[in-house]
XYZ file of C-alpha atoms in Angstrom:
738
model
C 126.524 121.847 112.849
C 127.229 124.754 110.282
C 130.383 125.258 108.385
C 131.840 128.578 107.210
C 132.195 129.015 103.492
C 135.256 127.416 102.179
C 136.452 125.954 98.974
C 135.944 122.148 98.374
C 138.820 119.947 99.299
C 139.625 117.449 96.528
C 141.256 114.217 96.688
C 145.052 114.564 97.561
C 144.923 118.202 98.769
C 146.366 119.076 102.001
C 144.424 121.793 103.927
C 147.453 122.675 105.998
C 149.273 124.013 102.943
C 149.278 127.833 102.634
C 148.582 129.812 99.626
C 152.189 130.736 99.056
C 153.402 126.967 99.307
C 155.472 126.141 96.271
C 154.586 123.099 94.521
C 157.485 120.707 94.180
C 159.284 122.077 97.227
C 160.281 119.210 99.395
C 159.847 121.484 102.459
C 156.325 122.229 101.603
C 155.081 118.526 101.584
C 156.439 117.871 105.155
C 154.432 119.033 108.013
C 155.793 122.034 109.925
C 156.305 122.222 113.472
C 155.631 125.836 114.782
C 156.850 127.319 117.840
C 154.454 130.112 117.516
C 151.286 130.246 119.503
C 148.344 128.782 117.669
C 145.514 131.410 117.379
C 141.892 130.435 117.798
C 141.179 131.329 114.123
C 143.757 128.741 112.985
C 142.280 126.079 115.381
C 138.837 126.662 113.864
C 140.150 126.518 110.308
C 141.848 123.204 111.064
C 138.678 121.531 112.408
C 136.693 122.907 109.441
C 139.108 121.148 107.144
C 138.921 117.987 109.096
C 135.308 117.947 108.911
C 135.393 118.509 105.068
C 137.906 115.807 104.671
C 135.487 113.322 106.531
C 132.696 114.491 104.360
C 134.716 114.036 101.144
C 135.627 110.672 102.183
C 131.844 109.822 102.982
C 130.814 111.267 99.716
C 133.374 109.247 97.899
C 132.283 106.022 99.648
C 128.515 106.903 99.008
C 129.206 107.399 95.300
C 131.198 104.116 95.163
C 128.513 102.325 96.919
C 125.846 103.502 94.499
C 127.957 102.125 91.595
C 128.294 98.854 93.430
C 124.572 98.683 93.974
C 124.094 98.854 90.267
C 126.460 96.055 89.605
C 125.989 93.663 92.280
C 125.450 89.894 91.289
C 124.099 88.621 94.666
C 123.066 89.939 98.062
C 126.109 88.553 99.912
C 128.391 89.786 97.324
C 126.815 93.357 97.455
C 127.114 93.378 101.472
C 130.805 92.583 101.223
C 131.518 95.185 98.534
C 129.745 97.934 100.495
C 131.727 97.120 103.753
C 135.043 97.184 101.752
C 134.187 100.453 100.003
C 133.196 102.135 103.355
C 136.584 101.153 105.007
C 138.591 101.740 102.042
C 137.269 104.989 100.678
C 135.658 106.404 103.937
C 138.781 105.702 106.095
C 136.737 104.080 108.888
C 138.032 101.532 111.191
C 135.448 98.752 110.889
C 132.023 98.302 108.872
C 129.709 95.479 109.147
C 126.182 94.668 108.266
C 123.981 92.532 110.444
C 120.329 91.377 109.914
C 117.763 91.136 112.619
C 116.656 87.523 113.199
C 113.024 86.764 114.273
C 114.097 84.067 116.639
C 113.338 83.909 120.407
C 116.608 85.621 121.378
C 116.222 88.228 118.673
C 119.903 88.048 117.712
C 121.663 90.100 115.179
C 123.442 87.925 112.611
C 126.694 89.579 110.972
C 126.364 89.001 107.160
C 129.548 90.938 106.131
C 132.312 93.077 107.398
C 135.582 94.811 106.413
C 138.368 96.662 108.389
C 140.162 95.936 111.369
C 137.908 93.365 112.963
C 140.338 91.079 114.686
C 137.639 88.645 116.230
C 135.436 91.459 117.470
C 132.189 90.200 116.057
C 132.796 86.706 117.180
C 133.394 87.885 120.691
C 130.407 90.009 121.472
C 126.633 89.277 121.734
C 124.497 91.767 119.876
C 120.650 91.454 119.891
C 117.578 93.753 119.318
C 115.666 92.649 122.368
C 115.062 94.444 125.651
C 117.941 92.749 127.405
C 121.273 94.644 128.030
C 122.677 92.953 125.000
C 119.864 94.747 122.867
C 120.291 98.318 124.499
C 123.240 99.311 122.426
C 123.365 101.327 119.238
C 122.807 98.294 116.850
C 119.802 96.922 119.000
C 118.407 100.506 119.336
C 118.603 101.132 115.523
C 116.726 98.054 114.830
C 114.201 98.238 117.550
C 113.374 101.932 117.340
C 114.068 102.070 113.600
C 116.359 105.133 113.796
C 119.892 106.229 113.507
C 122.055 105.605 116.769
C 125.406 107.470 117.119
C 128.029 106.757 119.868
C 130.361 109.716 119.661
C 132.624 108.346 122.284
C 132.749 104.677 123.029
C 134.732 105.135 126.111
C 132.365 107.396 127.929
C 128.899 106.475 126.472
C 127.036 104.227 128.984
C 125.015 102.817 126.153
C 128.134 101.132 124.797
C 129.338 99.603 128.140
C 128.860 95.958 127.164
C 131.205 96.184 124.269
C 133.559 99.032 125.439
C 136.668 96.979 126.316
C 136.833 94.926 123.045
C 136.081 98.132 121.064
C 138.795 100.284 122.739
C 141.479 97.291 122.199
C 140.774 97.626 118.488
C 140.772 101.521 118.326
C 137.133 102.085 118.026
C 136.571 105.447 119.372
C 133.002 106.258 117.817
C 130.400 104.393 115.960
C 127.070 104.768 114.095
C 124.355 102.278 113.483
C 122.037 103.096 110.576
C 118.855 101.097 110.269
C 118.136 99.125 106.901
C 114.541 99.397 106.073
C 112.064 97.957 103.644
C 108.476 99.474 103.405
C 109.346 101.286 106.515
C 110.231 98.229 108.609
C 113.845 97.718 109.751
C 115.334 94.453 108.856
C 118.939 95.057 109.761
C 121.616 97.581 110.388
C 124.806 99.116 108.860
C 127.268 99.697 111.642
C 130.313 101.821 111.050
C 133.353 102.473 113.440
C 135.630 105.316 113.489
C 139.069 105.791 115.047
C 138.218 109.392 115.884
C 136.125 110.602 118.732
C 133.415 112.955 117.783
C 132.878 111.507 114.430
C 129.452 111.079 112.768
C 128.156 114.680 113.056
C 125.037 115.795 111.085
C 126.310 116.118 107.522
C 128.231 112.780 107.719
C 125.228 111.091 109.256
C 123.111 112.561 106.341
C 125.424 111.164 103.820
C 125.693 107.674 105.616
C 121.876 107.520 106.022
C 121.573 107.865 102.343
C 123.960 105.325 101.864
C 122.043 102.886 104.199
C 118.923 103.732 102.431
C 120.438 103.051 99.089
C 121.782 99.839 100.393
C 118.509 98.678 101.664
C 116.908 99.403 98.349
C 119.624 97.426 96.628
C 119.078 94.543 98.983
C 115.326 94.559 98.225
C 115.967 94.786 94.543
C 118.347 91.885 94.480
C 115.927 89.846 96.743
C 113.128 90.576 94.268
C 115.506 89.745 91.358
C 116.583 86.545 93.054
C 112.888 85.561 94.137
C 111.797 86.081 90.611
C 114.450 83.897 89.302
C 113.622 81.217 92.072
C 110.092 81.620 91.014
C 110.853 81.135 87.469
C 112.882 78.247 88.309
C 110.259 76.538 90.395
C 107.761 77.318 87.684
C 109.994 75.577 85.239
C 110.608 72.750 87.581
C 106.897 72.547 88.169
C 106.086 72.574 84.506
C 108.702 69.785 84.013
C 107.311 67.749 86.806
C 103.731 68.181 85.508
C 104.898 67.282 82.000
C 106.649 64.216 83.266
C 103.515 63.284 85.264
C 101.138 64.107 82.289
C 103.215 62.326 79.669
C 105.035 59.520 81.411
C 102.306 58.071 83.871
C 100.121 55.392 82.303
C 97.148 57.488 82.026
C 95.704 59.994 79.447
C 95.275 63.747 80.553
C 92.848 65.661 78.601
C 90.851 68.927 78.228
C 87.830 68.942 76.224
C 84.458 70.764 75.784
C 81.896 69.178 77.894
C 79.149 67.253 76.348
C 78.648 64.265 73.950
C 80.017 66.029 70.893
C 82.667 68.109 73.042
C 86.003 67.999 71.164
C 89.339 67.321 72.798
C 91.259 70.701 73.337
C 94.163 68.830 74.578
C 95.074 65.207 74.977
C 98.419 63.713 76.298
C 100.563 61.456 74.214
C 99.503 58.375 76.403
C 96.511 57.993 74.234
C 98.846 56.339 71.660
C 99.664 53.604 74.212
C 96.189 53.147 75.523
C 94.122 53.322 72.515
C 96.523 53.287 69.555
C 95.893 56.764 68.162
C 98.151 59.825 67.880
C 97.005 62.896 69.973
C 96.848 64.910 66.782
C 94.191 62.561 65.230
C 92.002 62.822 68.310
C 92.236 66.657 68.210
C 91.357 66.703 64.686
C 88.144 64.604 64.919
C 85.425 66.541 67.046
C 83.546 63.380 67.585
C 86.379 61.153 68.382
C 85.441 60.517 72.029
C 81.756 59.936 71.534
C 82.325 57.748 68.497
C 84.641 55.538 70.226
C 82.874 55.033 73.523
C 80.906 51.746 73.546
C 77.286 52.519 72.734
C 76.103 50.490 75.888
C 77.997 52.958 78.038
C 76.822 56.124 76.457
C 74.497 56.711 79.436
C 77.303 56.456 81.971
C 79.750 58.475 79.979
C 77.385 61.562 79.384
C 76.677 61.973 82.989
C 79.145 65.041 82.686
C 76.411 66.935 80.748
C 74.357 67.516 83.897
C 77.203 67.244 86.459
C 77.741 70.325 88.659
C 80.858 72.459 88.215
C 83.676 71.913 90.573
C 82.454 68.485 91.909
C 84.625 65.599 91.082
C 82.960 62.786 89.068
C 84.295 59.258 88.314
C 82.850 57.052 85.704
C 84.089 53.979 83.954
C 83.241 53.010 80.344
C 84.664 51.101 77.319
C 86.273 52.668 74.318
C 87.379 51.077 71.094
C 91.028 50.856 70.213
C 92.558 51.257 66.730
C 93.013 47.517 66.579
C 89.145 47.127 67.167
C 89.646 45.577 70.874
C 87.946 47.377 73.650
C 89.563 48.776 76.892
C 87.913 49.755 80.056
C 88.798 53.290 81.156
C 88.169 55.053 84.390
C 87.432 58.745 83.822
C 88.271 61.056 86.849
C 86.988 64.372 85.637
C 85.717 67.854 86.948
C 83.630 70.200 85.114
C 84.871 73.866 85.030
C 83.973 77.074 83.394
C 86.167 78.773 80.921
C 86.415 82.497 82.264
C 86.987 83.888 78.863
C 84.529 82.131 76.771
C 82.029 80.906 79.400
C 81.901 77.485 78.006
C 81.757 74.415 80.159
C 84.958 72.325 80.045
C 85.915 68.937 81.158
C 89.427 68.311 82.600
C 90.170 64.763 83.361
C 92.431 61.751 83.472
C 91.655 58.471 81.784
C 93.156 55.459 83.280
C 93.108 52.019 81.680
C 91.405 49.555 83.979
C 91.027 46.644 81.754
C 93.221 44.267 83.812
C 91.423 45.381 87.008
C 88.073 44.439 85.428
C 89.288 41.203 84.316
C 90.355 40.516 87.870
C 87.159 41.662 89.329
C 85.364 39.442 86.925
C 87.585 36.473 87.850
C 86.736 37.294 91.695
C 83.088 37.390 90.804
C 83.417 33.867 89.075
C 85.337 32.586 92.017
C 82.532 33.910 94.418
C 79.954 32.081 92.208
C 81.924 28.909 92.179
C 82.256 29.072 95.975
C 78.443 29.769 96.412
C 77.529 26.768 94.222
C 80.262 24.776 95.922
C 78.817 25.443 99.338
C 75.400 24.610 98.048
C 76.562 21.379 96.467
C 78.555 20.468 99.390
C 75.777 21.143 101.757
C 73.369 18.838 100.119
C 76.075 16.338 98.862
C 75.805 14.046 101.875
C 72.010 13.659 102.029
C 71.656 13.468 98.351
C 74.306 10.803 98.016
C 72.387 8.815 100.684
C 69.143 9.143 98.802
C 70.812 8.255 95.304
C 72.427 5.223 97.014
C 68.917 4.080 98.068
C 67.490 4.766 94.647
C 70.069 3.150 92.642
C 70.475 0.153 95.011
C 66.871 -0.804 95.065
C 66.398 -0.259 91.345
C 69.440 -2.542 90.863
C 67.821 -5.193 93.106
C 64.642 -5.061 91.330
C 66.270 -5.382 88.041
C 67.585 -8.758 89.133
C 64.186 -10.266 89.444
C 61.851 -11.459 86.694
C 59.985 -8.293 85.556
C 57.751 -7.651 82.620
C 59.058 -5.639 79.845
C 57.114 -2.379 80.916
C 58.292 -2.545 84.488
C 61.968 -3.533 83.507
C 62.055 -0.410 81.102
C 60.675 1.779 84.045
C 63.280 0.478 86.405
C 65.968 1.086 83.802
C 65.012 4.616 83.335
C 64.976 5.141 87.115
C 68.583 3.666 87.285
C 69.759 5.695 84.450
C 68.167 8.984 85.972
C 70.028 8.107 89.260
C 73.329 7.629 87.426
C 73.005 11.168 85.747
C 72.125 12.578 89.192
C 75.184 11.057 90.801
C 77.215 12.224 87.887
C 75.839 15.721 88.083
C 76.493 15.807 91.872
C 80.085 14.755 91.285
C 80.519 17.501 88.581
C 79.220 20.149 90.786
C 81.685 18.950 93.562
C 84.520 18.769 90.945
C 84.224 22.474 89.650
C 83.774 23.751 93.106
C 86.844 21.736 94.095
C 85.047 19.866 97.084
C 85.112 16.255 95.578
C 86.797 13.681 97.405
C 90.176 12.973 95.555
C 92.448 9.813 96.118
C 95.575 10.947 94.512
C 98.309 8.566 93.596
C 101.674 9.067 91.733
C 100.918 8.161 88.109
C 102.335 8.617 84.671
C 100.396 11.037 82.571
C 101.577 9.360 79.362
C 99.712 6.232 80.302
C 96.649 8.131 81.172
C 96.630 9.868 77.747
C 97.349 6.601 76.020
C 94.445 4.893 77.672
C 92.069 7.721 76.952
C 92.945 7.801 73.384
C 92.276 4.175 72.974
C 88.786 4.719 74.320
C 88.249 7.728 72.030
C 89.410 5.824 69.076
C 86.194 3.763 69.453
C 83.758 6.483 70.131
C 84.990 9.936 68.791
C 84.423 9.203 65.052
C 86.673 8.206 62.127
C 86.797 11.837 60.716
C 88.853 12.920 63.696
C 92.609 12.117 63.655
C 94.133 11.545 66.904
C 97.727 12.545 67.498
C 99.729 11.927 70.618
C 103.116 13.884 71.218
C 104.253 12.161 74.379
C 107.528 13.091 76.178
C 109.815 9.990 76.512
C 111.014 11.099 79.883
C 107.917 12.508 81.419
C 107.949 13.202 85.086
C 105.432 11.657 87.208
C 102.396 13.565 88.776
C 100.353 13.065 91.789
C 96.757 13.178 91.017
C 93.411 11.073 91.142
C 93.626 8.751 88.159
C 89.742 8.840 87.710
C 89.660 12.505 87.857
C 92.581 13.026 85.248
C 90.680 10.456 83.035
C 87.668 12.682 83.359
C 89.604 15.896 82.437
C 90.955 14.243 79.334
C 87.427 12.940 78.319
C 85.766 16.225 78.921
C 88.407 18.156 76.872
C 88.230 15.413 74.006
C 84.378 15.608 73.851
C 84.495 19.447 73.835
C 87.063 19.169 71.003
C 84.803 16.730 69.129
C 81.881 19.069 69.411
C 83.994 21.906 67.879
C 84.951 19.609 64.868
C 81.583 18.485 63.497
C 83.195 17.917 60.051
C 86.265 16.346 61.314
C 89.770 17.503 62.074
C 92.713 16.798 64.429
C 92.717 16.176 68.118
C 96.378 16.542 69.526
C 97.407 15.735 72.975
C 100.974 16.509 74.037
C 103.057 16.184 77.140
C 106.277 17.784 78.320
C 108.298 18.720 81.350
C 108.650 22.514 82.057
C 110.050 24.894 84.584
C 107.679 27.611 85.417
C 109.260 30.912 86.415
C 107.860 33.416 88.819
C 106.451 35.721 86.052
C 104.636 32.963 84.387
C 103.590 31.550 87.755
C 101.813 34.549 88.661
C 99.803 34.585 85.415
C 98.852 30.953 85.832
C 98.348 31.357 89.595
C 100.882 28.791 90.315
C 103.937 28.393 92.612
C 107.324 28.610 90.597
C 108.858 25.146 90.077
C 108.790 22.123 88.046
C 105.681 20.839 86.278
C 104.216 18.312 83.806
C 102.377 20.113 80.932
C 99.571 18.612 79.034
C 98.278 20.361 75.836
C 94.931 19.467 74.248
C 94.673 21.074 70.712
C 91.813 20.862 68.195
C 91.462 22.149 64.794
C 87.792 23.144 65.230
C 85.888 26.346 64.834
C 87.418 28.017 67.815
C 85.834 30.666 70.139
C 85.159 34.339 70.054
C 86.658 36.536 72.881
C 83.256 36.788 74.429
C 82.754 33.118 74.715
C 86.257 32.600 75.762
C 85.857 34.686 78.857
C 83.159 32.436 80.210
C 84.007 28.912 79.251
C 84.962 27.809 82.865
C 81.820 29.248 84.363
C 79.367 26.575 85.715
C 76.332 26.091 83.412
C 77.746 28.237 80.706
C 77.258 26.466 77.348
C 77.084 27.263 73.678
C 75.370 24.026 72.964
C 71.679 23.872 72.152
C 69.126 23.194 75.038
C 69.450 19.496 76.261
C 72.802 19.004 74.582
C 74.922 19.924 77.613
C 74.928 20.823 81.224
C 77.536 23.712 81.110
C 79.641 21.675 83.710
C 82.208 20.078 81.460
C 84.990 22.541 81.307
C 84.036 23.992 84.890
C 84.694 20.439 86.064
C 88.026 20.194 84.254
C 88.874 23.549 85.839
C 87.970 22.472 89.424
C 89.787 19.042 89.026
C 93.050 20.649 87.837
C 92.861 23.521 90.634
C 92.201 20.945 93.276
C 95.093 18.828 92.040
C 97.392 21.946 92.597
C 97.719 22.697 88.866
C 96.730 25.420 86.594
C 94.852 25.584 83.378
C 94.972 28.198 80.530
C 93.182 28.453 77.072
C 93.821 30.087 73.867
C 91.408 30.206 70.969
C 90.739 32.177 67.843
C 87.392 31.985 65.929
C 88.031 29.681 62.948
C 91.306 28.634 64.059
C 90.835 26.055 66.749
C 91.555 25.895 70.512
C 94.477 25.052 72.696
C 94.056 24.069 76.501
C 97.355 23.960 78.393
C 97.382 22.291 81.828
C 100.156 22.345 84.248
C 100.293 19.830 87.032
C 103.063 19.659 89.734
C 105.799 17.105 88.982
C 106.189 14.425 91.690
C 109.589 13.156 92.817
C 108.606 9.640 93.098
C 108.004 6.738 90.770
C 104.456 6.137 89.371
C 102.240 3.604 91.062
C 101.053 0.631 89.197
C 97.248 1.126 88.890
C 95.177 -2.132 89.342
C 93.126 -2.857 86.375
C 89.351 -2.697 86.935
C 87.262 -5.869 86.831
C 86.081 -5.527 83.358
C 83.743 -8.509 83.594
C 81.603 -7.052 86.341
C 81.966 -10.026 88.490
C 83.267 -10.244 91.963
C 83.826 -13.014 94.371
C 81.743 -12.964 97.537
C 82.681 -14.534 101.100
C 81.662 -15.856 104.289
C 83.218 -13.360 106.567
C 81.457 -11.187 109.172
C 81.007 -7.517 108.273
C 79.941 -4.839 110.937
C 78.004 -2.141 109.142
C 77.677 1.223 110.895
C 75.325 3.580 109.120
C 72.861 6.161 110.744
C 70.695 6.339 107.639
C 68.145 3.366 108.281
C 67.285 2.695 104.558
C 70.874 2.898 103.346
C 71.936 0.527 106.149
C 69.219 -1.934 105.253
C 70.266 -1.751 101.485
C 73.840 -2.354 102.396
C 73.015 -5.352 104.499
C 70.902 -6.740 101.679
C 73.831 -6.192 99.092
C 76.438 -7.844 101.468
C 74.285 -10.881 102.228
C 73.579 -11.338 98.673
C 77.355 -12.117 98.320
C 77.378 -14.491 101.251
C 78.528 -12.361 104.003
C 77.298 -12.375 107.464
C 76.126 -8.872 108.474
C 75.853 -7.123 111.923
C 74.142 -3.663 111.509
C 74.466 -0.760 113.920
C 72.630 2.582 113.595
C 75.457 4.468 115.539
C 78.997 4.196 116.998
C 77.676 3.416 120.428
C 75.545 0.409 119.216
C 78.489 -0.837 117.195
C 80.840 -0.807 120.137
C 78.166 -2.918 122.134
C 77.969 -5.376 119.319
C 81.813 -5.580 119.014
C 82.016 -6.421 122.730
C 79.096 -8.737 122.773
C 79.757 -10.774 119.430
C 81.477 -13.844 120.381
C 83.043 -14.613 116.846
C 85.480 -12.848 114.590
C 84.515 -9.494 112.964
C 86.606 -9.515 109.900
C 85.571 -6.188 108.539
C 83.881 -2.915 109.821
C 82.070 -0.824 107.095
C 81.396 2.626 108.794
C 80.085 5.997 107.667
C 82.542 8.683 108.325
C 80.365 11.284 109.778
C 77.676 10.278 112.226
C 75.912 11.934 115.172
C 77.840 11.689 118.325
C 80.997 9.702 117.720
C 82.694 9.847 114.193
C 83.728 6.908 112.144
C 87.358 7.573 112.705
C 86.797 7.722 116.636
C 84.818 4.498 116.399
C 87.483 2.778 114.443
C 90.165 3.677 117.039
C 87.967 2.039 119.859
C 87.178 -1.012 117.709
C 90.695 -1.695 116.904
C 91.429 -1.766 120.593
C 88.972 -4.766 120.931
C 89.362 -6.281 117.385
C 92.875 -5.391 116.251
C 92.666 -7.809 113.191
C 89.513 -6.243 111.968
C 89.857 -4.591 108.451
C 88.317 -1.132 107.863
C 86.367 0.453 104.941
C 84.899 4.065 105.421
C 81.982 5.176 103.249
C 81.014 8.743 102.880
C 78.725 11.148 100.860
C 80.464 14.268 102.256
C 82.684 16.577 100.468
C 86.566 16.657 100.395
C 87.107 19.268 103.071
C 84.949 17.471 105.568
C 86.336 14.228 104.812
C 90.013 15.578 105.352
C 89.052 16.835 108.663
C 88.356 13.184 109.659
C 91.499 12.107 108.284
C 90.267 9.144 106.092
C 92.090 10.232 103.049
C 95.435 9.165 104.495
C 97.458 6.458 102.652
C 96.471 2.960 103.162
C 92.781 3.924 104.248
C 90.071 2.219 102.111
C 87.275 4.768 101.135
C 84.033 4.001 99.327
C 82.474 7.150 97.863
C 78.546 7.395 97.901
C 76.514 6.658 95.994
C 77.756 3.200 95.338
C 76.409 0.375 93.479
C 76.156 -3.298 94.650
C 79.298 -4.192 92.516
C 81.236 -1.219 93.879
C 80.493 -2.313 97.596
C 81.234 -5.886 96.924
C 84.457 -5.214 95.070
C 85.763 -2.756 97.898
C 85.002 -5.234 100.622
C 86.345 -8.273 98.916
C 89.630 -6.323 98.075
C 89.998 -5.013 101.620
C 89.414 -8.574 103.141
C 92.146 -9.838 100.650
C 94.609 -7.214 101.660
C 94.811 -5.666 98.297
């Protein structure tokens, strides 16, 4: 559309006023109603003036919108300001901005509006799909990426779905202007006019410029906001990385690759792990290499030949400031500096000292278990053999022998005794020995041991006892507790060749959960025993292995290396825990925790110190599948006057029990035999001979014996290998009801 030349109509000017109109004349400001016929020229001039007014209003709105674009703080704020300015300065009925959503329905979401809306946007459905809801001007502007004009909403078929709602609100014409970024439409600016025929060429050009400027402003704000979000995300990531690097218990580092490669960066955790400040490490180019244990250099230097980009994990020891060593796991990767071309190492050093200690304990436990299985596997047959050797040497020693023969027999007997002791120690540290626990007073056990020690330990060692006056009872095997005390005392004596003090203390303690985990105990009440010496102490390397079987610092032939391993096994098998602290040149302290028993200590019967035991004339049924041991047992019992019935298995024993016409006073049976076990045999014999007393004998380990239920209270058990005296004493005590 072209317009005749005319003067610009400024704000506030009334194009209907003639040239001769007088300013200030009230009649001039009021509209005139003329009765004269309007000429075509005057009608044309009126249309031109109206068009100019619309253009001026659009131009003012464009100018104001451009100013708003330069001052907008946020995207939504800008959208709302633009809608307000278009309606207020452009004198339009409604303006709204919608974004094309990339969802399945391709809906258009209103983001801002101004003017006489009156629920219009909430009541209509506008999309940019191919459905009828997307065929209107807004959908067409987005889909086709071009301006859509509806000059008459009442008659234009494209506006049919929204016509009634629009006419009710006075929307006579509308325009939909695409909002583009990089040539792609992402939304629309929709403007509604109260006059039909609005939005002709010049106005469309101005409004299109406004839409393009708005799209540019939206893009600029989004870029700015995205930049702010990216900056904030970067700061947050840096903060998280700093927190990760500086707060996790590991050292992050960057260094030049190679043995002499200096640290380029090291995190503050190096102070916690190694005791050095980061600045000290950075200042010393050879810090890393000089602090790695020399034995681990070959492992640590693997990075020299490692390929770039491939992760590497190595473990080695480093020396702390205090001289102690820690185990570190180095998770690293080799990379190339793009600027200098140097090979760099980026990695994380994690303190795994505790894990290494636990692994060492686990290995030791596996070793103990393996030796224990071996000891347990041979214990039965070995104990039977030892019983035969010990028994027959004892029988031969009772006869008249020349000196040379007697000396040989005594050596055989002593060797058998040592072999039996060694077997018991093997079973003790592997926690497979047969225990017969009773409720006992640990104070009495300490006092008895100290009486024995006073005679054998030497006058240059002072024995000191610090016994709690109200000590709780413990449930343990008295003989094994005595062995624990004796082994620790002998160990202390050897650590004090020039004399010193040996202190034994007892007390009641409550072990809390944290301490219980360290001692591998359950929380609760315990009796604590401390054995302290003032000897030469131990170095950390020795201290780490003292409970291992066959580990000894004594010269060849001076020890088996089973003393402390036996102590450890007995304490653990008794449900307790043991800990040791020592410092070279400052003595050693063993701390033992045994569970407190709730009952009163049992009175332990004193042993027959004279080595004599009464015999008898009762009948004893011996059931033993090992022929030589069965014969030896018969000889021992007959030597004490007993009548002996000997059976080689349970079936034969039952036959004898049925056929023997007289009383069978006692049944002495092996626990584990081919076919029927000793426990099953006893149950059947007691049905035939309910008054018969029972003694079990076994050379098996604790777990095997427990399965056969012969360690229950009131059951008499004779452990192989046994002597003639041991057998006679147990038989006599059982027959007498003791």
